[in-house]
Amino acid sequence: MTSEAAEIVYDRVTKVYPGAAGPAVEELSMTVPAGEICVLLGPSGSGKTTALTMVNRLVQLTSGDIRIDGTGVGEHDVIELRRRIGYVIQQVGLFPHMTIEENVGTVPRVLGWKPGRIRDRANELLELVGLPPGEFGRRYPAQLSGGQRQRVGIARALAADPPVMLMDEPFGALDPLTREHIQDEFLRLHAQVRKTTLFVSHDIDEAVRMADRIGILREGGRLAQYDTPERILTAPADDFVARFVGADRGLRALTLRRLSDLPLEPADGIAGEPLGSSETLRTALAAFMASGADRLPVADGDGRVIGAVTLDMLRTQTSERAR
Ligand SMILES: Nc1ncnc2c1ncn2[C@@H]1O[C@H](COP(=O)(O)OP(=O)(O)OP(=O)(O)O)[C@@H](O)[C@H]1O
Ligand SMILES: [Mg+2]
């Protein structure tokens, strides 16, 4: 396992906790391609945390195998394995008596890096997660907001450049606005460092926003569907998935498409404030409702009008997609 992103394969993975009536995870098979973000979604107790923590062996497999770039997790030295996997949990778990910089340097220190290299790495990562080290490096966790602590948790998990990131409801405790902001920040970061990421969430909107693929687990840790966000929303495998993603999945699906994806009509003579072509169809729908118009101009990044979108176009999109 190098520091390049790694493929993760679950191969008929089952976990039965001692004394439990049934499995917490049953015959789970899925492949997460190198560099992608896979969100595990499902109701409480459906085995998400169990599925995640079998990767770094905090929980032992009962049967089946999890392979990282072809090597079973059981074949790795466990200490080495955990050093190579960044792990972010909901309660962050920063060391309260260490500064932010020292917290971020935890794993490099264990690995015996020289102090100068640890400091450089910590500073680089704090910069990357939007916490200027000059301002935040010497503070203690209690002197940060919840969202800032989450970002330190992410920086710490990235410190030794692990090929794999496990994130268990890392943004669960944040208010919706902070949460959206930090989701965007993580996506921006991910585009730069492309770690294979397994991400647990309860929240369908978070999953749709973050995921390349979504795995939906049901009670008993059985995989109900493993698919792209688009397929989960437009072609749920069964009633359980359809109920889980919600009756408003048609509206959610609109957030996946941008105006630039549509064949626009000529914009001759229509007035009004143009919509940016990078806006989602859901934003366009809101603009139609706010303006009362059924046709609106669309502009490119330079503000040049490139065409028009109609309310009918959105209707076609949802009906095609909800079929
Ligand atoms: N250490 C343990 N010993 C015994 N049973 C456990 C243990 N950890 C979890 N379980 C059980 O395994 C099942 C799956 O738990 P898990 O924590 O994986 O669910 P989850 O999907 O992460 O739930 P949540 O959304 O509430 O965090 C539950 O029934 C839980 O009670
Ligand atoms: Mg959990």
CSV table of C-alpha atoms and ligand atoms in Angstrom, one decimal:
chain,number,residue,atom,x,y,z
A,1,MET,CA,0.0,0.0,0.0
A,2,THR,CA,1.7,3.2,-1.2
A,3,SER,CA,0.6,6.7,-0.5
A,4,GLU,CA,-1.2,6.7,-3.8
A,5,ALA,CA,-4.9,6.2,-3.6
A,6,ALA,CA,-5.8,2.5,-3.1
A,7,GLU,CA,-8.8,0.4,-4.3
A,8,ILE,CA,-10.9,-1.1,-1.4
A,9,VAL,CA,-12.7,-4.3,-2.0
A,10,TYR,CA,-15.3,-5.8,0.4
A,11,ASP,CA,-15.7,-9.4,-0.5
A,12,ARG,CA,-18.7,-11.1,1.2
A,13,VAL,CA,-17.8,-9.5,4.5
A,14,THR,CA,-19.8,-10.6,7.5
A,15,LYS,CA,-19.5,-9.5,11.1
A,16,VAL,CA,-21.3,-11.2,14.0
A,17,TYR,CA,-20.6,-9.6,17.4
A,18,PRO,CA,-20.2,-12.2,20.2
A,19,GLY,CA,-23.6,-13.0,21.7
A,20,ALA,CA,-25.6,-11.1,19.0
A,21,ALA,CA,-28.8,-12.5,17.7
A,22,GLY,CA,-27.8,-11.9,14.1
A,23,PRO,CA,-25.0,-10.3,12.0
A,24,ALA,CA,-24.2,-6.6,12.2
A,25,VAL,CA,-22.9,-6.8,8.6
A,26,GLU,CA,-24.0,-9.6,6.3
A,27,GLU,CA,-22.3,-10.7,3.1
A,28,LEU,CA,-21.2,-7.2,2.1
A,29,SER,CA,-19.6,-7.0,-1.3
A,30,MET,CA,-18.6,-3.8,-3.0
A,31,THR,CA,-15.6,-2.2,-4.7
A,32,VAL,CA,-14.5,1.3,-4.0
A,33,PRO,CA,-12.3,2.4,-6.9
A,34,ALA,CA,-9.0,4.2,-6.0
A,35,GLY,CA,-9.5,7.9,-5.3
A,36,GLU,CA,-13.3,7.8,-5.1
A,37,ILE,CA,-15.6,8.9,-2.2
A,38,CYS,CA,-18.0,6.2,-1.2
A,39,VAL,CA,-20.7,7.2,1.3
A,40,LEU,CA,-22.3,4.5,3.5
A,41,LEU,CA,-25.8,5.5,4.3
A,42,GLY,CA,-28.5,3.7,6.3
A,43,PRO,CA,-30.6,3.9,9.5
A,44,SER,CA,-29.1,3.7,13.0
A,45,GLY,CA,-27.8,0.2,13.7
A,46,SER,CA,-27.5,-0.8,10.1
A,47,GLY,CA,-23.8,-1.6,10.4
A,48,LYS,CA,-22.2,1.5,8.9
A,49,THR,CA,-19.6,2.0,11.6
A,50,THR,CA,-19.0,-1.8,11.8
A,51,ALA,CA,-18.4,-1.9,8.0
A,52,LEU,CA,-16.0,1.1,8.3
A,53,THR,CA,-13.9,-0.1,11.2
A,54,MET,CA,-13.3,-3.5,9.8
A,55,VAL,CA,-11.1,-1.7,7.3
A,56,ASN,CA,-8.6,-0.6,10.0
A,57,ARG,CA,-9.3,-3.6,12.1
A,58,LEU,CA,-10.7,-1.8,15.1
A,59,VAL,CA,-13.4,-4.5,14.5
A,60,GLN,CA,-12.4,-8.0,13.4
A,61,LEU,CA,-14.1,-9.6,10.4
A,62,THR,CA,-16.1,-12.8,11.2
A,63,SER,CA,-15.9,-14.0,7.6
A,64,GLY,CA,-15.1,-12.8,4.1
A,65,ASP,CA,-12.3,-10.4,3.3
A,66,ILE,CA,-11.5,-6.7,2.8
A,67,ARG,CA,-8.6,-6.1,0.4
A,68,ILE,CA,-6.7,-2.8,0.0
A,69,ASP,CA,-5.0,-2.8,-3.4
A,70,GLY,CA,-5.3,-6.6,-3.4
A,71,THR,CA,-3.9,-7.3,0.0
A,72,GLY,CA,-6.3,-8.6,2.8
A,73,VAL,CA,-6.4,-6.3,5.8
A,74,GLY,CA,-5.6,-9.4,8.0
A,75,GLU,CA,-2.3,-9.8,6.2
A,76,HIS,CA,-1.1,-6.3,7.2
A,77,ASP,CA,0.7,-5.6,10.4
A,78,VAL,CA,-2.1,-3.9,12.3
A,79,ILE,CA,-0.1,-0.9,13.6
A,80,GLU,CA,1.3,-0.3,10.1
A,81,LEU,CA,-2.2,-0.6,8.7
A,82,ARG,CA,-3.6,2.0,11.0
A,83,ARG,CA,-0.8,4.4,10.3
A,84,ARG,CA,-1.7,4.2,6.6
A,85,ILE,CA,-5.4,4.9,7.1
A,86,GLY,CA,-6.6,8.3,8.1
A,87,TYR,CA,-9.5,8.0,10.6
A,88,VAL,CA,-11.9,10.8,11.5
A,89,ILE,CA,-14.7,10.2,14.0
A,90,GLN,CA,-17.6,12.3,14.9
A,91,GLN,CA,-16.3,13.5,18.2
A,92,VAL,CA,-12.9,14.4,16.6
A,93,GLY,CA,-10.9,13.3,19.6
A,94,LEU,CA,-8.2,16.0,19.6
A,95,PHE,CA,-5.8,15.9,22.4
A,96,PRO,CA,-6.9,18.8,24.7
A,97,HIS,CA,-3.5,19.4,26.2
A,98,MET,CA,-1.7,19.7,22.9
A,99,THR,CA,-1.6,22.6,20.5
A,100,ILE,CA,-3.3,22.4,17.1
A,101,GLU,CA,0.1,22.0,15.5
A,102,GLU,CA,1.1,19.2,17.8
A,103,ASN,CA,-2.3,17.5,17.3
A,104,VAL,CA,-1.8,17.5,13.5
A,105,GLY,CA,1.8,16.1,13.9
A,106,THR,CA,0.6,13.1,16.0
A,107,VAL,CA,1.2,10.4,13.4
A,108,PRO,CA,4.4,11.8,11.9
A,109,ARG,CA,5.8,12.0,15.5
A,110,VAL,CA,4.9,8.3,16.0
A,111,LEU,CA,6.6,7.6,12.7
A,112,GLY,CA,9.8,9.3,13.9
A,113,TRP,CA,9.9,12.2,11.5
A,114,LYS,CA,12.4,15.0,12.3
A,115,PRO,CA,10.8,18.0,14.2
A,116,GLY,CA,11.3,20.4,11.3
A,117,ARG,CA,9.6,18.1,8.8
A,118,ILE,CA,6.7,17.5,11.2
A,119,ARG,CA,6.3,21.3,11.6
A,120,ASP,CA,6.4,21.9,7.9
A,121,ARG,CA,3.8,19.2,7.3
A,122,ALA,CA,1.5,20.5,10.0
A,123,ASN,CA,1.7,24.0,8.6
A,124,GLU,CA,1.1,22.8,5.1
A,125,LEU,CA,-2.0,20.9,6.2
A,126,LEU,CA,-3.4,23.7,8.4
A,127,GLU,CA,-3.1,25.9,5.4
A,128,LEU,CA,-4.9,23.3,3.2
A,129,VAL,CA,-7.9,23.1,5.5
A,130,GLY,CA,-8.2,26.8,5.8
A,131,LEU,CA,-6.7,27.4,9.2
A,132,PRO,CA,-3.6,29.7,8.8
A,133,PRO,CA,-1.0,28.1,11.0
A,134,GLY,CA,0.3,31.5,12.2
A,135,GLU,CA,-3.1,32.2,13.7
A,136,PHE,CA,-4.2,28.7,14.8
A,137,GLY,CA,-1.1,26.5,15.2
A,138,ARG,CA,-0.3,27.5,18.8
A,139,ARG,CA,-3.9,27.4,20.1
A,140,TYR,CA,-5.5,24.6,22.0
A,141,PRO,CA,-8.6,22.7,20.9
A,142,ALA,CA,-10.8,24.4,23.4
A,143,GLN,CA,-9.9,27.8,21.7
A,144,LEU,CA,-11.5,26.6,18.4
A,145,SER,CA,-15.1,26.4,17.2
A,146,GLY,CA,-16.6,23.0,16.5
A,147,GLY,CA,-16.2,23.4,12.7
A,148,GLN,CA,-12.5,24.4,13.1
A,149,ARG,CA,-11.9,21.4,15.3
A,150,GLN,CA,-13.4,19.2,12.6
A,151,ARG,CA,-11.0,20.7,10.1
A,152,VAL,CA,-8.1,20.0,12.5
A,153,GLY,CA,-9.3,16.4,12.7
A,154,ILE,CA,-9.2,16.1,8.9
A,155,ALA,CA,-5.7,17.7,8.8
A,156,ARG,CA,-4.5,15.2,11.5
A,157,ALA,CA,-5.9,12.2,9.6
A,158,LEU,CA,-4.1,13.4,6.4
A,159,ALA,CA,-0.8,14.1,8.1
A,160,ALA,CA,1.1,10.9,7.1
A,161,ASP,CA,-0.4,11.1,3.6
A,162,PRO,CA,-2.5,7.9,3.9
A,163,PRO,CA,-3.9,6.3,0.8
A,164,VAL,CA,-7.2,5.6,2.5
A,165,MET,CA,-9.5,7.9,4.7
A,166,LEU,CA,-12.3,6.5,6.9
A,167,MET,CA,-14.7,9.2,8.1
A,168,ASP,CA,-17.5,8.3,10.5
A,169,GLU,CA,-20.2,11.0,10.5
A,170,PRO,CA,-17.4,13.6,10.7
A,171,PHE,CA,-19.7,16.6,10.2
A,172,GLY,CA,-22.6,15.2,12.2
A,173,ALA,CA,-22.5,17.7,15.0
A,174,LEU,CA,-22.3,20.9,12.9
A,175,ASP,CA,-25.1,23.3,12.0
A,176,PRO,CA,-26.4,23.0,8.4
A,177,LEU,CA,-24.5,26.1,7.1
A,178,THR,CA,-21.1,25.2,8.6
A,179,ARG,CA,-21.7,21.7,7.5
A,180,GLU,CA,-22.2,22.7,3.8
A,181,HIS,CA,-19.2,24.9,4.0
A,182,ILE,CA,-17.0,22.1,5.4
A,183,GLN,CA,-18.4,19.6,2.9
A,184,ASP,CA,-17.4,21.9,0.0
A,185,GLU,CA,-14.0,22.4,1.6
A,186,PHE,CA,-13.5,18.6,1.9
A,187,LEU,CA,-14.5,18.2,-1.7
A,188,ARG,CA,-12.0,20.8,-2.8
A,189,LEU,CA,-9.3,19.2,-0.7
A,190,HIS,CA,-10.2,15.8,-2.1
A,191,ALA,CA,-9.8,17.0,-5.6
A,192,GLN,CA,-6.2,17.9,-4.7
A,193,VAL,CA,-5.2,14.8,-2.7
A,194,ARG,CA,-7.6,12.1,-4.1
A,195,LYS,CA,-7.6,9.7,-1.2
A,196,THR,CA,-9.9,6.7,-1.4
A,197,THR,CA,-12.5,7.8,1.1
A,198,LEU,CA,-15.2,5.8,3.0
A,199,PHE,CA,-17.6,8.2,4.6
A,200,VAL,CA,-20.5,7.3,6.9
A,201,SER,CA,-23.6,9.5,7.0
A,202,HIS,CA,-27.2,9.5,8.0
A,203,ASP,CA,-28.0,12.4,5.7
A,204,ILE,CA,-29.1,11.8,2.1
A,205,ASP,CA,-28.3,15.4,1.1
A,206,GLU,CA,-24.8,15.0,2.4
A,207,ALA,CA,-24.4,11.7,0.5
A,208,VAL,CA,-25.6,13.1,-2.8
A,209,ARG,CA,-23.3,16.1,-2.4
A,210,MET,CA,-20.2,14.2,-1.5
A,211,ALA,CA,-20.4,10.8,-3.0
A,212,ASP,CA,-19.0,9.2,-6.2
A,213,ARG,CA,-20.9,6.1,-5.1
A,214,ILE,CA,-23.5,5.5,-2.3
A,215,GLY,CA,-23.9,2.2,-0.5
A,216,ILE,CA,-27.2,2.0,1.3
A,217,LEU,CA,-27.4,-0.5,4.2
A,218,ARG,CA,-30.5,-1.8,5.8
A,219,GLU,CA,-31.1,-3.4,9.1
A,220,GLY,CA,-28.9,-6.4,9.6
A,221,GLY,CA,-26.1,-4.8,7.6
A,222,ARG,CA,-27.3,-6.0,4.2
A,223,LEU,CA,-26.5,-3.9,1.2
A,224,ALA,CA,-29.7,-2.6,-0.4
A,225,GLN,CA,-28.1,-0.7,-3.3
A,226,TYR,CA,-24.6,0.4,-4.3
A,227,ASP,CA,-24.7,3.0,-7.1
A,228,THR,CA,-24.0,6.5,-8.2
A,229,PRO,CA,-26.1,9.3,-6.5
A,230,GLU,CA,-27.9,9.8,-9.7
A,231,ARG,CA,-29.0,6.1,-10.0
A,232,ILE,CA,-29.9,6.0,-6.3
A,233,LEU,CA,-32.2,9.0,-6.8
A,234,THR,CA,-33.7,8.1,-10.2
A,235,ALA,CA,-33.7,4.3,-10.0
A,236,PRO,CA,-34.0,3.1,-6.4
A,237,ALA,CA,-33.6,-0.7,-6.2
A,238,ASP,CA,-36.6,-1.3,-4.0
A,239,ASP,CA,-39.1,0.3,-1.6
A,240,PHE,CA,-36.7,0.5,1.3
A,241,VAL,CA,-34.2,2.6,-0.8
A,242,ALA,CA,-37.1,4.8,-2.2
A,243,ARG,CA,-38.4,5.5,1.3
A,244,PHE,CA,-34.9,6.1,2.6
A,245,VAL,CA,-34.0,8.7,0.0
A,246,GLY,CA,-37.4,10.4,0.4
A,247,ALA,CA,-40.4,11.3,-1.6
A,248,ASP,CA,-38.6,14.5,-2.8
A,249,ARG,CA,-35.9,12.5,-4.6
A,250,GLY,CA,-37.1,14.2,-7.9
A,251,LEU,CA,-36.1,17.5,-6.5
A,252,ARG,CA,-32.8,16.1,-5.1
A,253,ALA,CA,-32.0,14.8,-8.5
A,254,LEU,CA,-32.3,18.3,-9.9
A,255,THR,CA,-29.2,19.3,-7.7
A,256,LEU,CA,-27.1,16.8,-9.7
A,257,ARG,CA,-27.6,18.5,-13.1
A,258,ARG,CA,-26.3,21.9,-14.1
A,259,LEU,CA,-27.7,24.3,-16.7
A,260,SER,CA,-24.6,23.8,-18.8
A,261,ASP,CA,-25.7,20.1,-19.1
A,262,LEU,CA,-28.9,21.1,-20.9
A,263,PRO,CA,-29.4,21.8,-24.6
A,264,LEU,CA,-30.5,25.4,-24.2
A,265,GLU,CA,-32.8,27.3,-26.5
A,266,PRO,CA,-31.9,30.5,-28.4
A,267,ALA,CA,-32.3,33.4,-26.0
A,268,ASP,CA,-33.6,35.9,-28.5
A,269,GLY,CA,-35.2,38.9,-26.9
A,270,ILE,CA,-35.8,37.6,-23.4
A,271,ALA,CA,-35.1,40.0,-20.6
A,272,GLY,CA,-34.3,39.3,-16.9
A,273,GLU,CA,-31.3,38.6,-14.7
A,274,PRO,CA,-29.4,35.6,-16.3
A,275,LEU,CA,-28.7,32.4,-14.4
A,276,GLY,CA,-25.1,31.3,-14.4
A,277,SER,CA,-24.6,28.1,-16.5
A,278,SER,CA,-22.9,26.5,-13.6
A,279,GLU,CA,-26.1,26.7,-11.4
A,280,THR,CA,-28.0,23.5,-10.7
A,281,LEU,CA,-31.4,22.8,-12.1
A,282,ARG,CA,-32.8,23.1,-8.6
A,283,THR,CA,-31.5,26.7,-8.4
A,284,ALA,CA,-33.1,27.3,-11.8
A,285,LEU,CA,-36.5,26.0,-10.5
A,286,ALA,CA,-36.3,28.3,-7.5
A,287,ALA,CA,-35.5,31.2,-9.9
A,288,PHE,CA,-38.6,30.3,-12.1
A,289,MET,CA,-40.8,30.3,-9.0
A,290,ALA,CA,-39.4,33.6,-7.7
A,291,SER,CA,-39.7,35.4,-11.0
A,292,GLY,CA,-42.9,34.0,-12.3
A,293,ALA,CA,-41.3,33.7,-15.7
A,294,ASP,CA,-41.3,30.4,-17.6
A,295,ARG,CA,-38.2,31.2,-19.7
A,296,LEU,CA,-34.9,32.7,-18.3
A,297,PRO,CA,-31.6,33.6,-19.9
A,298,VAL,CA,-28.5,31.7,-19.1
A,299,ALA,CA,-25.0,33.3,-19.0
A,300,ASP,CA,-21.5,31.8,-19.1
A,301,GLY,CA,-18.8,32.6,-16.6
A,302,ASP,CA,-18.1,36.0,-18.2
A,303,GLY,CA,-21.7,37.1,-18.0
A,304,ARG,CA,-22.3,36.6,-21.8
A,305,VAL,CA,-25.8,35.2,-22.5
A,306,ILE,CA,-25.5,31.8,-24.2
A,307,GLY,CA,-29.1,30.6,-24.3
A,308,ALA,CA,-32.4,30.2,-22.5
A,309,VAL,CA,-33.8,27.6,-20.1
A,310,THR,CA,-37.5,26.9,-19.9
A,311,LEU,CA,-39.6,25.5,-17.2
A,312,ASP,CA,-40.7,22.7,-19.6
A,313,MET,CA,-37.0,21.6,-19.9
A,314,LEU,CA,-36.9,21.0,-16.1
A,315,ARG,CA,-40.1,19.1,-16.3
A,316,THR,CA,-38.7,16.8,-18.9
A,317,GLN,CA,-35.6,16.2,-16.8
A,318,THR,CA,-37.5,15.1,-13.7
A,319,SER,CA,-40.0,12.9,-15.5
A,320,GLU,CA,-37.3,11.2,-17.5
A,321,ARG,CA,-35.4,10.7,-14.3
A,322,ALA,CA,-38.2,9.6,-12.1
A,323,ARG,CA,-39.4,6.9,-14.4
B,1,LIG,N1,-19.0,-3.7,20.1
B,1,LIG,C1,-20.2,-4.2,19.9
B,1,LIG,N2,-20.6,-5.3,20.5
B,1,LIG,C2,-21.8,-5.9,20.2
B,1,LIG,N3,-22.7,-5.3,19.3
B,1,LIG,C3,-22.3,-4.2,18.6
B,1,LIG,C4,-21.1,-3.6,18.9
B,1,LIG,N4,-21.0,-2.5,18.1
B,1,LIG,C5,-22.1,-2.4,17.4
B,1,LIG,N5,-22.9,-3.5,17.7
B,1,LIG,C6,-24.2,-3.7,17.1
B,1,LIG,O1,-24.1,-3.9,15.7
B,1,LIG,C7,-25.1,-3.3,15.0
B,1,LIG,C8,-24.5,-2.3,14.0
B,1,LIG,O2,-23.9,-1.3,14.7
B,1,LIG,P1,-23.1,-0.1,14.0
B,1,LIG,O3,-22.5,0.7,15.1
B,1,LIG,O4,-22.2,-0.6,13.0
B,1,LIG,O5,-24.3,0.7,13.4
B,1,LIG,P2,-24.4,2.1,12.6
B,1,LIG,O6,-25.0,1.9,11.3
B,1,LIG,O7,-23.0,2.8,12.6
B,1,LIG,O8,-25.4,2.9,13.6
B,1,LIG,P3,-25.4,4.5,13.9
B,1,LIG,O9,-26.0,5.2,12.7
B,1,LIG,O10,-26.4,4.6,15.1
B,1,LIG,O11,-24.0,5.0,14.3
B,1,LIG,C9,-26.0,-2.7,16.0
B,1,LIG,O12,-27.1,-3.6,16.2
B,1,LIG,C10,-25.2,-2.6,17.3
B,1,LIG,O13,-25.9,-2.7,18.4
B,2,MG,MG,-22.2,4.5,13.6
